[in-house]
Short mmCIF file of N, CA and C in Angstrom, two decimals:
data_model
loop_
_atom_site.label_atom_id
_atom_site.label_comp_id
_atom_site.label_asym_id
_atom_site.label_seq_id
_atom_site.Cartn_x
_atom_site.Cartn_y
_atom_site.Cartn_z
N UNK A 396 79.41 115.50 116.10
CA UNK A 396 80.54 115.64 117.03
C UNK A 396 81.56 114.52 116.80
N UNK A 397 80.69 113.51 116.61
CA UNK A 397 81.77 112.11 116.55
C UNK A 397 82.55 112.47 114.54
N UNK A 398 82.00 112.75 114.07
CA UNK A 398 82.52 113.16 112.81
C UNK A 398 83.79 114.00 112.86
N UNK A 399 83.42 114.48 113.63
CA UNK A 399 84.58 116.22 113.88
C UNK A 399 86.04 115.57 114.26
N UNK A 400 85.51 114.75 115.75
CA UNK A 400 86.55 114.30 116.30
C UNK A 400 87.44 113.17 115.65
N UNK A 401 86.61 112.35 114.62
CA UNK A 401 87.61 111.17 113.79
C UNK A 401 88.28 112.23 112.66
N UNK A 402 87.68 113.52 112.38
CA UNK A 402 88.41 114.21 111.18
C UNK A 402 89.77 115.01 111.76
N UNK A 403 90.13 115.51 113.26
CA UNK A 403 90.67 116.16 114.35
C UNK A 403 92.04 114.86 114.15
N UNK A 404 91.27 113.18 114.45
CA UNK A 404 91.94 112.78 115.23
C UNK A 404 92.97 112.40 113.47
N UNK A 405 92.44 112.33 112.29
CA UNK A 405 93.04 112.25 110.83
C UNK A 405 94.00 113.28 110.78
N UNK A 406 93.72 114.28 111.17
CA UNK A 406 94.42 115.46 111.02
C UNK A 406 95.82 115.88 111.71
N UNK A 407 96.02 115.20 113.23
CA UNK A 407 96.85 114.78 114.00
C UNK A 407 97.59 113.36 113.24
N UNK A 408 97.43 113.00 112.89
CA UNK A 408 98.08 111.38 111.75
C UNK A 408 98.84 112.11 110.84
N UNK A 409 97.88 113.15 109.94
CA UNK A 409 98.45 113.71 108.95
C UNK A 409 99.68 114.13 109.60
N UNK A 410 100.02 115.31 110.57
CA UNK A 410 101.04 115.69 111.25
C UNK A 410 102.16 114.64 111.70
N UNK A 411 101.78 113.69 112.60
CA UNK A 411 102.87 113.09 113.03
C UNK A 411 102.94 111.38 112.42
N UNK A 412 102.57 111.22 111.20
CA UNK A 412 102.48 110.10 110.32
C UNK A 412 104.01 110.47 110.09
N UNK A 413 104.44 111.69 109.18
CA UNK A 413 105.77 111.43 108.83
C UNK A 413 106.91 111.55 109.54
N UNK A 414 106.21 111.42 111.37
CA UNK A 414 107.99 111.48 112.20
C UNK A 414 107.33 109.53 112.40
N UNK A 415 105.99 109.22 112.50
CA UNK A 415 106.18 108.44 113.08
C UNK A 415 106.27 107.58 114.23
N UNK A 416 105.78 108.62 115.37
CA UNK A 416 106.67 108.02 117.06
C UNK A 416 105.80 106.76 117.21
N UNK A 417 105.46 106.54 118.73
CA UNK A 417 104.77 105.50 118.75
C UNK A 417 103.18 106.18 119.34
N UNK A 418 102.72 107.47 119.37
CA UNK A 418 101.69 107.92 119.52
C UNK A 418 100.99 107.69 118.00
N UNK A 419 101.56 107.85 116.63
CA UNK A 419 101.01 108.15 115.74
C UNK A 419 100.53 106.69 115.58
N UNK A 420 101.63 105.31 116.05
CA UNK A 420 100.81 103.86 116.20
C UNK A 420 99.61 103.95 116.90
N UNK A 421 99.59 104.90 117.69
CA UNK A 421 98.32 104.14 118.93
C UNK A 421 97.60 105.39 118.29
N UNK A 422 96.99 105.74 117.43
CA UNK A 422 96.08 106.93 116.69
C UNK A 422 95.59 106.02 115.55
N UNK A 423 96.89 105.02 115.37
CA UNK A 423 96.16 104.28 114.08
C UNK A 423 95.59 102.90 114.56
N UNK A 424 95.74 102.92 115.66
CA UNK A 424 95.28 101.58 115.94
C UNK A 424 93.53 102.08 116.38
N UNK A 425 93.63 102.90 117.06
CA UNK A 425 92.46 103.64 117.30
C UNK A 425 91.33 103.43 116.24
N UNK A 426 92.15 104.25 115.05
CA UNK A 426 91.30 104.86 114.47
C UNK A 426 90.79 103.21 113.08
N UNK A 427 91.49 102.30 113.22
CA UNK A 427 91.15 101.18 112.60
C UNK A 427 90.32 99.86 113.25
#
């Protein structure tokens, strides 16, 4: 489950990595 959800939460990055906002910061801060 925990696999699924860090691959879900990569997958959402992939999407809004190239606008950027400040959600896609707090996804990467998360996820590091």
């Amino acid at each position: 489950l925990n696999g699924r959800i860090a691959q879900v939460s990569f997958d959402m990055l992939a999407h809004i990595d190239s606008q950027d906002p400040p959600m896609a910061k707090r996804f990467k801060a998360i996820m590091t």
